[in-house]
């Protein structure tokens, strides 16, 4: 069965559905209503409370619970958490979780729904939400959520909780409550959340090898209540706690820990010590992604042309040309034994890996796999096959 990003769906399109952007634009324009109503101390406090209160339910609910199932709660608690999260006006809870799981599976590859690496900062920040091919969710990724009819009802009525909250802000404090308390806090909340998709893959430090561009950013962690420790999170996704060290402030985790004292949530997951120290070997899928990055850091196209130039002058390469017609696997084996300065050796791959990546016990695995990809690509190129078929990611 075709997934939402396979084949034609990975093609680049600029087909932003403008009617769908209207509510988004209107919410931003509504903030200018503050010039008419002014700002009171009470509505400013309401704005701050609604920003941080909803940031908590977005990070704890949408992200750590529904997307990653990193802790447990009751069925009633689950529904309440989902309803509160949807007051953020970030679509339905099931849609959100499905999109986020797709992001982790394809992180910073062309299939990632919102990667700044492939589509640019603006698209990863907000543009993808309104592009039909990027925003389409595959609900088969979330069978643990679709089994609950109450969650599916909430998902279908995705903006109802936000409308109720906006109405409540108006009834509480009038027009200034609506514009300052609700609209301003909602727009700030959107962009604070969206920075995790965009900025957290561009600015910050990478402590762990994760096969993508996820980064840790301390100030982003402050405004998102802990989500800025994004490289930590991509390193060990099932952890409720995303600030791995005591100095990495993770307010969402602290609040969930407090709720666990009262039995509202339980079984909060934390990373093993080997994960925190970076001594646990990488998963095979991560090794594969990183090895492709390493392999394609070498000029494979230029190396293949140099090998072609040497073809008529090197007996081993002439032998390769003849035997390559029989089997590509044998051609790769012969290439591995060819002593030419153009072909990166295993030691050169290891040295390049040390320069490109932080420490990991899987470095030798990455280098070995990268050399395999290089040899596979070179043999395919010499056989006249397109280079893209030879292991490019």
mmCIF file of C-alpha atoms in Angstrom:
data_model
loop_
_atom_site.group_PDB
_atom_site.id
_atom_site.type_symbol
_atom_site.label_atom_id
_atom_site.label_comp_id
_atom_site.label_asym_id
_atom_site.label_seq_id
_atom_site.Cartn_x
_atom_site.Cartn_y
_atom_site.Cartn_z
ATOM 1 C CA UNK A 1 0.000 0.000 0.000
ATOM 2 C CA UNK A 2 1.320 3.416 -0.904
ATOM 3 C CA UNK A 3 2.193 5.640 2.037
ATOM 4 C CA UNK A 4 1.451 9.356 2.047
ATOM 5 C CA UNK A 5 4.916 10.353 0.861
ATOM 6 C CA UNK A 6 5.852 7.575 -1.547
ATOM 7 C CA UNK A 7 6.260 8.018 -5.307
ATOM 8 C CA UNK A 8 4.554 11.140 -6.581
ATOM 9 C CA UNK A 9 3.924 12.529 -3.107
ATOM 10 C CA UNK A 10 7.606 13.247 -2.606
ATOM 11 C CA UNK A 11 7.685 15.568 -5.581
ATOM 12 C CA UNK A 12 8.117 19.245 -4.844
ATOM 13 C CA UNK A 13 4.908 21.193 -5.167
ATOM 14 C CA UNK A 14 4.041 24.741 -4.224
ATOM 15 C CA UNK A 15 0.315 24.009 -4.187
ATOM 16 C CA UNK A 16 -0.555 25.896 -1.018
ATOM 17 C CA UNK A 17 -4.326 25.762 -0.595
ATOM 18 C CA UNK A 18 -5.045 29.437 -0.035
ATOM 19 C CA UNK A 19 -8.591 29.008 1.367
ATOM 20 C CA UNK A 20 -7.145 26.859 4.164
ATOM 21 C CA UNK A 21 -4.697 29.617 5.061
ATOM 22 C CA UNK A 22 -7.484 32.154 5.650
ATOM 23 C CA UNK A 23 -8.186 31.241 9.320
ATOM 24 C CA UNK A 24 -4.448 31.185 9.979
ATOM 25 C CA UNK A 25 -3.968 34.633 8.471
ATOM 26 C CA UNK A 26 -7.100 36.014 10.184
ATOM 27 C CA UNK A 27 -5.826 34.858 13.585
ATOM 28 C CA UNK A 28 -2.615 36.825 12.995
ATOM 29 C CA UNK A 29 -4.556 39.871 11.824
ATOM 30 C CA UNK A 30 -6.817 39.630 14.865
ATOM 31 C CA UNK A 31 -3.812 40.421 17.031
ATOM 32 C CA UNK A 32 -3.929 43.954 15.627
ATOM 33 C CA UNK A 33 -7.238 44.302 17.446
ATOM 34 C CA UNK A 34 -5.031 45.010 20.453
ATOM 35 C CA UNK A 35 -4.467 48.496 18.982
ATOM 36 C CA UNK A 36 -8.214 49.075 19.380
ATOM 37 C CA UNK A 37 -8.804 47.403 22.762
ATOM 38 C CA UNK A 38 -5.520 48.143 24.458
ATOM 39 C CA UNK A 39 -3.835 45.843 26.962
ATOM 40 C CA UNK A 40 -4.744 45.491 30.613
ATOM 41 C CA UNK A 41 -2.714 43.769 33.306
ATOM 42 C CA UNK A 42 -5.394 41.127 33.636
ATOM 43 C CA UNK A 43 -5.531 40.258 29.932
ATOM 44 C CA UNK A 44 -1.753 40.259 29.686
ATOM 45 C CA UNK A 45 -1.642 37.716 32.512
ATOM 46 C CA UNK A 46 -4.372 35.772 30.706
ATOM 47 C CA UNK A 47 -2.247 35.765 27.545
ATOM 48 C CA UNK A 48 0.780 34.431 29.431
ATOM 49 C CA UNK A 49 -1.314 31.821 31.259
ATOM 50 C CA UNK A 50 -2.961 30.579 28.053
ATOM 51 C CA UNK A 51 0.392 30.447 26.261
ATOM 52 C CA UNK A 52 2.219 28.386 28.862
ATOM 53 C CA UNK A 53 -0.838 26.367 29.913
ATOM 54 C CA UNK A 54 -1.513 25.293 26.343
ATOM 55 C CA UNK A 55 2.192 24.795 25.606
ATOM 56 C CA UNK A 56 2.161 22.242 28.411
ATOM 57 C CA UNK A 57 -0.797 20.283 27.030
ATOM 58 C CA UNK A 58 0.695 20.428 23.523
ATOM 59 C CA UNK A 59 4.076 19.094 24.669
ATOM 60 C CA UNK A 60 2.715 16.656 27.248
ATOM 61 C CA UNK A 61 -0.378 15.653 25.258
ATOM 62 C CA UNK A 62 0.097 15.898 21.519
ATOM 63 C CA UNK A 63 3.785 15.071 21.691
ATOM 64 C CA UNK A 64 4.919 12.974 24.627
ATOM 65 C CA UNK A 65 1.685 11.076 25.217
ATOM 66 C CA UNK A 66 -0.209 10.677 21.942
ATOM 67 C CA UNK A 67 2.758 10.669 19.556
ATOM 68 C CA UNK A 68 5.248 8.713 21.660
ATOM 69 C CA UNK A 69 3.208 7.052 24.414
ATOM 70 C CA UNK A 70 5.992 7.846 26.865
ATOM 71 C CA UNK A 71 3.703 7.694 29.918
ATOM 72 C CA UNK A 72 0.274 6.383 30.843
ATOM 73 C CA UNK A 73 -2.994 7.861 32.042
ATOM 74 C CA UNK A 74 -6.621 6.780 32.328
ATOM 75 C CA UNK A 75 -9.068 6.848 29.434
ATOM 76 C CA UNK A 76 -10.767 9.868 30.965
ATOM 77 C CA UNK A 77 -7.395 11.561 31.486
ATOM 78 C CA UNK A 78 -6.531 10.777 27.877
ATOM 79 C CA UNK A 79 -9.698 12.469 26.601
ATOM 80 C CA UNK A 80 -9.212 15.520 28.816
ATOM 81 C CA UNK A 81 -5.584 15.832 27.694
ATOM 82 C CA UNK A 82 -6.636 15.593 24.047
ATOM 83 C CA UNK A 83 -9.401 18.193 24.439
ATOM 84 C CA UNK A 84 -7.087 20.602 26.219
ATOM 85 C CA UNK A 85 -4.377 20.105 23.582
ATOM 86 C CA UNK A 86 -6.855 20.926 20.821
ATOM 87 C CA UNK A 87 -7.518 24.335 22.395
ATOM 88 C CA UNK A 88 -4.203 25.197 20.713
ATOM 89 C CA UNK A 89 -5.945 25.084 17.298
ATOM 90 C CA UNK A 90 -3.256 22.738 15.935
ATOM 91 C CA UNK A 91 -5.791 20.406 14.319
ATOM 92 C CA UNK A 92 -6.955 17.091 15.737
ATOM 93 C CA UNK A 93 -5.029 14.945 18.190
ATOM 94 C CA UNK A 94 -4.999 11.842 15.960
ATOM 95 C CA UNK A 95 -3.846 13.867 12.932
ATOM 96 C CA UNK A 96 -1.107 15.508 15.014
ATOM 97 C CA UNK A 97 0.235 12.177 16.279
ATOM 98 C CA UNK A 98 0.129 10.586 12.821
ATOM 99 C CA UNK A 99 2.096 13.469 11.303
ATOM 100 C CA UNK A 100 4.646 13.445 14.089
ATOM 101 C CA UNK A 101 5.292 9.723 13.796
ATOM 102 C CA UNK A 102 5.864 10.227 10.075
ATOM 103 C CA UNK A 103 8.357 12.978 10.915
ATOM 104 C CA UNK A 104 10.379 10.637 13.110
ATOM 105 C CA UNK A 105 10.335 7.808 10.594
ATOM 106 C CA UNK A 106 11.566 10.043 7.766
ATOM 107 C CA UNK A 107 13.343 12.761 9.751
ATOM 108 C CA UNK A 108 15.260 15.151 7.460
ATOM 109 C CA UNK A 109 14.817 12.949 4.400
ATOM 110 C CA UNK A 110 12.744 13.996 1.362
ATOM 111 C CA UNK A 111 9.779 12.109 2.891
ATOM 112 C CA UNK A 112 9.830 14.205 6.083
ATOM 113 C CA UNK A 113 6.649 16.341 6.091
ATOM 114 C CA UNK A 114 8.498 19.395 7.440
ATOM 115 C CA UNK A 115 12.263 19.247 7.002
ATOM 116 C CA UNK A 116 14.126 22.570 6.639
ATOM 117 C CA UNK A 117 16.950 20.608 5.003
ATOM 118 C CA UNK A 118 14.893 19.788 1.908
ATOM 119 C CA UNK A 119 12.155 22.410 1.679
ATOM 120 C CA UNK A 120 13.587 25.449 3.460
ATOM 121 C CA UNK A 121 12.936 27.156 6.778
ATOM 122 C CA UNK A 122 9.598 28.802 5.920
ATOM 123 C CA UNK A 123 8.046 25.593 4.597
ATOM 124 C CA UNK A 124 9.188 23.601 7.628
ATOM 125 C CA UNK A 125 7.879 26.294 9.958
ATOM 126 C CA UNK A 126 4.366 26.914 8.582
ATOM 127 C CA UNK A 127 4.102 26.219 4.848
ATOM 128 C CA UNK A 128 3.761 22.440 5.115
ATOM 129 C CA UNK A 129 0.537 22.758 7.119
ATOM 130 C CA UNK A 130 -1.294 24.171 4.105
ATOM 131 C CA UNK A 131 0.308 22.037 1.372
ATOM 132 C CA UNK A 132 -2.077 19.118 0.728
ATOM 133 C CA UNK A 133 0.598 16.535 -0.017
ATOM 134 C CA UNK A 134 2.625 17.404 3.069
ATOM 135 C CA UNK A 135 -0.257 17.845 5.491
ATOM 136 C CA UNK A 136 -2.123 14.652 4.594
ATOM 137 C CA UNK A 137 -1.961 12.224 7.518
ATOM 138 C CA UNK A 138 -1.730 8.442 7.334
ATOM 139 C CA UNK A 139 -3.992 7.234 10.146
ATOM 140 C CA UNK A 140 -2.684 3.676 9.789
ATOM 141 C CA UNK A 141 0.306 4.919 11.802
ATOM 142 C CA UNK A 142 -1.863 5.445 14.886
ATOM 143 C CA UNK A 143 -4.040 2.331 15.382
ATOM 144 C CA UNK A 144 -3.548 2.743 19.140
ATOM 145 C CA UNK A 145 -5.471 6.032 18.902
ATOM 146 C CA UNK A 146 -8.074 5.327 16.206
ATOM 147 C CA UNK A 147 -9.557 2.567 18.380
ATOM 148 C CA UNK A 148 -11.017 5.234 20.687
ATOM 149 C CA UNK A 149 -14.254 6.728 19.259
ATOM 150 C CA UNK A 150 -14.063 9.736 21.576
ATOM 151 C CA UNK A 151 -10.611 10.656 20.224
ATOM 152 C CA UNK A 152 -11.834 10.260 16.650
ATOM 153 C CA UNK A 153 -14.816 12.516 17.481
ATOM 154 C CA UNK A 154 -12.436 15.148 18.828
ATOM 155 C CA UNK A 155 -10.251 14.753 15.757
ATOM 156 C CA UNK A 156 -13.226 15.397 13.464
ATOM 157 C CA UNK A 157 -14.173 18.502 15.475
ATOM 158 C CA UNK A 158 -10.612 19.736 15.528
ATOM 159 C CA UNK A 159 -11.267 23.413 16.260
ATOM 160 C CA UNK A 160 -14.205 23.083 18.643
ATOM 161 C CA UNK A 161 -12.085 23.230 21.855
ATOM 162 C CA UNK A 162 -10.271 26.345 20.560
ATOM 163 C CA UNK A 163 -13.553 28.062 19.694
ATOM 164 C CA UNK A 164 -14.892 27.302 23.172
ATOM 165 C CA UNK A 165 -11.733 28.700 24.744
ATOM 166 C CA UNK A 166 -11.914 31.873 22.650
ATOM 167 C CA UNK A 167 -15.563 32.303 23.621
ATOM 168 C CA UNK A 168 -14.623 31.862 27.268
ATOM 169 C CA UNK A 169 -11.890 34.506 27.010
ATOM 170 C CA UNK A 170 -14.417 36.928 25.494
ATOM 171 C CA UNK A 171 -17.006 36.259 28.207
ATOM 172 C CA UNK A 172 -14.353 36.663 30.885
ATOM 173 C CA UNK A 173 -12.693 39.871 29.719
ATOM 174 C CA UNK A 174 -14.537 41.187 26.680
ATOM 175 C CA UNK A 175 -12.853 42.170 23.438
ATOM 176 C CA UNK A 176 -9.463 42.717 25.062
ATOM 177 C CA UNK A 177 -9.711 39.221 26.544
ATOM 178 C CA UNK A 178 -10.403 37.850 23.074
ATOM 179 C CA UNK A 179 -7.661 39.734 21.220
ATOM 180 C CA UNK A 180 -4.968 39.788 23.905
ATOM 181 C CA UNK A 181 -5.834 36.714 25.931
ATOM 182 C CA UNK A 182 -6.864 34.332 23.167
ATOM 183 C CA UNK A 183 -5.609 35.433 19.742
ATOM 184 C CA UNK A 184 -2.211 36.797 20.824
ATOM 185 C CA UNK A 185 -1.460 33.759 22.975
ATOM 186 C CA UNK A 186 -2.590 31.408 20.193
ATOM 187 C CA UNK A 187 -0.333 32.987 17.579
ATOM 188 C CA UNK A 188 2.622 32.986 19.979
ATOM 189 C CA UNK A 189 1.863 29.358 20.836
ATOM 190 C CA UNK A 190 1.774 28.381 17.173
ATOM 191 C CA UNK A 191 5.160 29.830 16.402
ATOM 192 C CA UNK A 192 6.702 28.560 19.616
ATOM 193 C CA UNK A 193 5.543 25.044 18.705
ATOM 194 C CA UNK A 194 6.507 25.392 15.040
ATOM 195 C CA UNK A 195 10.073 26.371 15.984
ATOM 196 C CA UNK A 196 10.598 22.765 17.064
ATOM 197 C CA UNK A 197 9.987 21.661 13.452
ATOM 198 C CA UNK A 198 12.107 24.394 11.905
ATOM 199 C CA UNK A 199 14.639 26.041 14.208
ATOM 200 C CA UNK A 200 15.413 22.897 16.220
ATOM 201 C CA UNK A 201 16.737 21.327 13.004
ATOM 202 C CA UNK A 202 18.873 24.355 12.127
ATOM 203 C CA UNK A 203 20.264 26.075 15.226
ATOM 204 C CA UNK A 204 21.848 24.411 18.253
ATOM 205 C CA UNK A 205 24.187 21.623 19.293
ATOM 206 C CA UNK A 206 24.150 17.965 18.318
ATOM 207 C CA UNK A 207 25.183 15.789 21.237
ATOM 208 C CA UNK A 208 24.147 12.480 19.662
ATOM 209 C CA UNK A 209 24.312 10.877 16.221
ATOM 210 C CA UNK A 210 20.670 10.531 15.187
ATOM 211 C CA UNK A 211 20.813 10.391 11.393
ATOM 212 C CA UNK A 212 19.149 13.802 11.063
ATOM 213 C CA UNK A 213 19.774 17.471 11.866
ATOM 214 C CA UNK A 214 17.952 17.596 15.215
ATOM 215 C CA UNK A 215 19.669 19.916 17.701
ATOM 216 C CA UNK A 216 19.558 20.960 21.345
ATOM 217 C CA UNK A 217 18.710 24.605 21.951
ATOM 218 C CA UNK A 218 18.478 25.883 25.534
ATOM 219 C CA UNK A 219 16.419 29.011 24.911
ATOM 220 C CA UNK A 220 13.978 27.113 22.724
ATOM 221 C CA UNK A 221 13.640 24.639 25.597
ATOM 222 C CA UNK A 222 12.612 27.523 27.855
ATOM 223 C CA UNK A 223 9.834 28.874 25.612
ATOM 224 C CA UNK A 224 8.553 25.363 24.756
ATOM 225 C CA UNK A 225 8.785 23.932 28.285
ATOM 226 C CA UNK A 226 11.467 21.400 27.366
ATOM 227 C CA UNK A 227 10.981 20.645 23.659
ATOM 228 C CA UNK A 228 14.199 22.451 22.739
ATOM 229 C CA UNK A 229 16.238 19.409 23.830
ATOM 230 C CA UNK A 230 15.380 18.069 20.416
ATOM 231 C CA UNK A 231 18.551 16.117 19.676
ATOM 232 C CA UNK A 232 18.099 14.319 23.005
ATOM 233 C CA UNK A 233 14.545 13.477 21.991
ATOM 234 C CA UNK A 234 15.503 12.123 18.568
ATOM 235 C CA UNK A 235 18.215 10.049 20.244
ATOM 236 C CA UNK A 236 15.693 8.335 22.562
ATOM 237 C CA UNK A 237 12.130 9.079 21.521
ATOM 238 C CA UNK A 238 10.269 7.021 24.120
ATOM 239 C CA UNK A 239 11.518 9.071 27.061
ATOM 240 C CA UNK A 240 9.056 11.365 28.845
ATOM 241 C CA UNK A 241 12.031 13.332 30.059
ATOM 242 C CA UNK A 242 13.778 15.243 27.270
ATOM 243 C CA UNK A 243 16.248 17.247 29.328
ATOM 244 C CA UNK A 244 18.691 14.437 30.065
ATOM 245 C CA UNK A 245 20.911 16.325 32.523
ATOM 246 C CA UNK A 246 19.922 18.308 35.613
ATOM 247 C CA UNK A 247 20.831 21.620 33.988
ATOM 248 C CA UNK A 248 18.621 20.919 30.958
ATOM 249 C CA UNK A 249 15.383 22.527 32.115
ATOM 250 C CA UNK A 250 12.344 20.470 31.107
ATOM 251 C CA UNK A 251 9.273 22.012 32.724
ATOM 252 C CA UNK A 252 6.838 19.660 30.991
ATOM 253 C CA UNK A 253 8.581 16.697 32.603
ATOM 254 C CA UNK A 254 8.578 18.378 36.026
ATOM 255 C CA UNK A 255 4.831 18.994 35.813
ATOM 256 C CA UNK A 256 4.146 15.445 34.657
ATOM 257 C CA UNK A 257 6.264 14.189 37.541
ATOM 258 C CA UNK A 258 4.089 16.250 39.882
ATOM 259 C CA UNK A 259 0.904 14.837 38.331
ATOM 260 C CA UNK A 260 2.299 11.333 38.832
ATOM 261 C CA UNK A 261 2.459 11.994 42.593
ATOM 262 C CA UNK A 262 -1.343 12.315 42.551
ATOM 263 C CA UNK A 263 -1.803 9.255 40.333
ATOM 264 C CA UNK A 264 -3.139 11.253 37.377
ATOM 265 C CA UNK A 265 -0.338 9.931 35.141
ATOM 266 C CA UNK A 266 2.103 7.095 35.699
ATOM 267 C CA UNK A 267 4.912 5.013 34.183
ATOM 268 C CA UNK A 268 6.912 8.022 33.044
ATOM 269 C CA UNK A 269 9.785 6.752 30.894
ATOM 270 C CA UNK A 270 13.382 7.915 31.363
ATOM 271 C CA UNK A 271 16.446 7.059 29.264
ATOM 272 C CA UNK A 272 18.915 4.397 30.482
ATOM 273 C CA UNK A 273 22.344 5.614 31.544
ATOM 274 C CA UNK A 274 23.970 4.054 28.455
ATOM 275 C CA UNK A 275 21.650 6.145 26.270
ATOM 276 C CA UNK A 276 22.442 9.372 28.114
ATOM 277 C CA UNK A 277 26.209 8.749 27.981
ATOM 278 C CA UNK A 278 26.010 7.925 24.271
ATOM 279 C CA UNK A 279 27.566 4.485 24.772
ATOM 280 C CA UNK A 280 24.622 2.486 23.450
ATOM 281 C CA UNK A 281 25.096 1.281 19.902
ATOM 282 C CA UNK A 282 22.939 2.978 17.288
ATOM 283 C CA UNK A 283 19.908 1.329 15.763
ATOM 284 C CA UNK A 284 20.482 -0.149 12.315
ATOM 285 C CA UNK A 285 18.211 2.395 10.646
ATOM 286 C CA UNK A 286 20.276 5.257 12.117
ATOM 287 C CA UNK A 287 23.549 3.645 11.033
ATOM 288 C CA UNK A 288 22.126 3.317 7.528
ATOM 289 C CA UNK A 289 21.075 6.982 7.315
ATOM 290 C CA UNK A 290 24.347 8.283 8.722
ATOM 291 C CA UNK A 291 26.401 5.974 6.498
ATOM 292 C CA UNK A 292 24.664 7.406 3.429
ATOM 293 C CA UNK A 293 25.525 10.920 4.566
ATOM 294 C CA UNK A 294 29.134 9.877 5.075
ATOM 295 C CA UNK A 295 29.371 8.055 1.737
ATOM 296 C CA UNK A 296 27.943 10.981 -0.211
ATOM 297 C CA UNK A 297 30.330 13.402 1.446
ATOM 298 C CA UNK A 298 32.933 11.892 -0.908
ATOM 299 C CA UNK A 299 32.865 13.043 -4.573
ATOM 300 C CA UNK A 300 31.602 9.723 -5.951
ATOM 301 C CA UNK A 301 30.773 11.106 -9.392
ATOM 302 C CA UNK A 302 34.281 12.531 -9.780
ATOM 303 C CA UNK A 303 35.861 9.324 -8.466
ATOM 304 C CA UNK A 304 33.940 7.257 -10.998
ATOM 305 C CA UNK A 305 35.183 9.517 -13.818
ATOM 306 C CA UNK A 306 38.756 9.157 -12.566
ATOM 307 C CA UNK A 307 38.328 5.388 -12.577
ATOM 308 C CA UNK A 308 37.083 5.544 -16.137
ATOM 309 C CA UNK A 309 40.169 7.556 -17.087
ATOM 310 C CA UNK A 310 42.385 4.931 -15.499
ATOM 311 C CA UNK A 311 40.431 2.127 -17.161
ATOM 312 C CA UNK A 312 42.801 1.554 -20.070
ATOM 313 C CA UNK A 313 45.941 1.954 -17.953
ATOM 314 C CA UNK A 314 45.228 -0.344 -15.021
ATOM 315 C CA UNK A 315 45.018 -4.107 -15.606
ATOM 316 C CA UNK A 316 42.890 -4.656 -12.484
ATOM 317 C CA UNK A 317 40.327 -2.178 -13.730
ATOM 318 C CA UNK A 318 40.267 -3.789 -17.151
ATOM 319 C CA UNK A 319 39.623 -7.088 -15.410
ATOM 320 C CA UNK A 320 36.869 -5.376 -13.467
ATOM 321 C CA UNK A 321 35.241 -4.162 -16.667
ATOM 322 C CA UNK A 322 35.108 -7.695 -18.095
ATOM 323 C CA UNK A 323 34.010 -9.454 -14.949
ATOM 324 C CA UNK A 324 31.517 -6.765 -14.014
ATOM 325 C CA UNK A 325 29.343 -7.993 -16.866
ATOM 326 C CA UNK A 326 28.976 -11.276 -15.036
ATOM 327 C CA UNK A 327 27.971 -9.967 -11.597
ATOM 328 C CA UNK A 328 27.907 -6.606 -9.882
ATOM 329 C CA UNK A 329 28.696 -8.202 -6.506
ATOM 330 C CA UNK A 330 31.956 -9.505 -7.943
ATOM 331 C CA UNK A 331 32.654 -6.096 -9.410
ATOM 332 C CA UNK A 332 32.265 -4.524 -5.993
ATOM 333 C CA UNK A 333 34.607 -7.112 -4.502
ATOM 334 C CA UNK A 334 37.220 -6.321 -7.133
ATOM 335 C CA UNK A 335 36.809 -2.589 -6.577
ATOM 336 C CA UNK A 336 37.436 -3.101 -2.884
ATOM 337 C CA UNK A 337 40.844 -4.579 -3.730
ATOM 338 C CA UNK A 338 41.761 -1.883 -6.214
ATOM 339 C CA UNK A 339 44.571 0.258 -4.870
ATOM 340 C CA UNK A 340 43.871 3.689 -6.298
ATOM 341 C CA UNK A 341 44.129 6.996 -4.479
ATOM 342 C CA UNK A 342 40.692 7.999 -5.768
ATOM 343 C CA UNK A 343 38.780 5.223 -3.940
ATOM 344 C CA UNK A 344 38.309 6.020 -0.224
ATOM 345 C CA UNK A 345 39.720 3.353 2.052
ATOM 346 C CA UNK A 346 38.012 2.123 5.190
ATOM 347 C CA UNK A 347 40.428 4.172 7.301
ATOM 348 C CA UNK A 348 39.621 7.291 5.286
ATOM 349 C CA UNK A 349 35.915 6.641 5.879
ATOM 350 C CA UNK A 350 36.570 6.315 9.605
ATOM 351 C CA UNK A 351 38.579 9.537 9.660
ATOM 352 C CA UNK A 352 35.860 11.404 7.786
ATOM 353 C CA UNK A 353 33.263 9.981 10.189
ATOM 354 C CA UNK A 354 35.220 11.313 13.172
ATOM 355 C CA UNK A 355 35.221 14.763 11.576
ATOM 356 C CA UNK A 356 31.523 14.746 10.697
ATOM 357 C CA UNK A 357 29.911 13.169 13.747
ATOM 358 C CA UNK A 358 30.102 13.258 17.512
ATOM 359 C CA UNK A 359 31.403 10.230 19.381
ATOM 360 C CA UNK A 360 29.439 7.020 19.008
ATOM 361 C CA UNK A 361 30.409 3.373 19.601
ATOM 362 C CA UNK A 362 28.876 2.629 16.182
ATOM 363 C CA UNK A 363 31.469 4.682 14.274
ATOM 364 C CA UNK A 364 33.159 1.589 12.796
ATOM 365 C CA UNK A 365 29.778 0.260 11.653
ATOM 366 C CA UNK A 366 28.990 3.606 10.019
ATOM 367 C CA UNK A 367 32.364 3.727 8.232
ATOM 368 C CA UNK A 368 32.101 0.115 7.002
ATOM 369 C CA UNK A 369 28.582 0.644 5.687
ATOM 370 C CA UNK A 370 29.600 3.932 4.042
ATOM 371 C CA UNK A 371 32.430 2.179 2.201
ATOM 372 C CA UNK A 372 29.958 -0.468 0.997
ATOM 373 C CA UNK A 373 27.693 2.273 -0.339
ATOM 374 C CA UNK A 374 30.621 3.974 -2.088
ATOM 375 C CA UNK A 375 31.742 0.728 -3.757
ATOM 376 C CA UNK A 376 28.171 -0.118 -4.694
ATOM 377 C CA UNK A 377 27.705 3.312 -6.234
ATOM 378 C CA UNK A 378 30.995 3.207 -8.122
ATOM 379 C CA UNK A 379 30.357 -0.243 -9.547
ATOM 380 C CA UNK A 380 26.869 0.792 -10.640
ATOM 381 C CA UNK A 381 28.263 3.939 -12.271
ATOM 382 C CA UNK A 382 30.932 2.010 -14.095
ATOM 383 C CA UNK A 383 28.281 -0.398 -15.327
ATOM 384 C CA UNK A 384 26.383 2.557 -16.765
ATOM 385 C CA UNK A 385 23.552 2.577 -14.196
ATOM 386 C CA UNK A 386 22.194 5.866 -12.803
ATOM 387 C CA UNK A 387 24.089 6.909 -9.706
ATOM 388 C CA UNK A 388 20.841 7.438 -7.765
ATOM 389 C CA UNK A 389 20.138 3.704 -7.905
ATOM 390 C CA UNK A 390 23.360 2.925 -6.147
ATOM 391 C CA UNK A 391 22.369 3.654 -2.601
ATOM 392 C CA UNK A 392 21.667 7.379 -2.433
ATOM 393 C CA UNK A 393 19.231 8.363 0.284
#
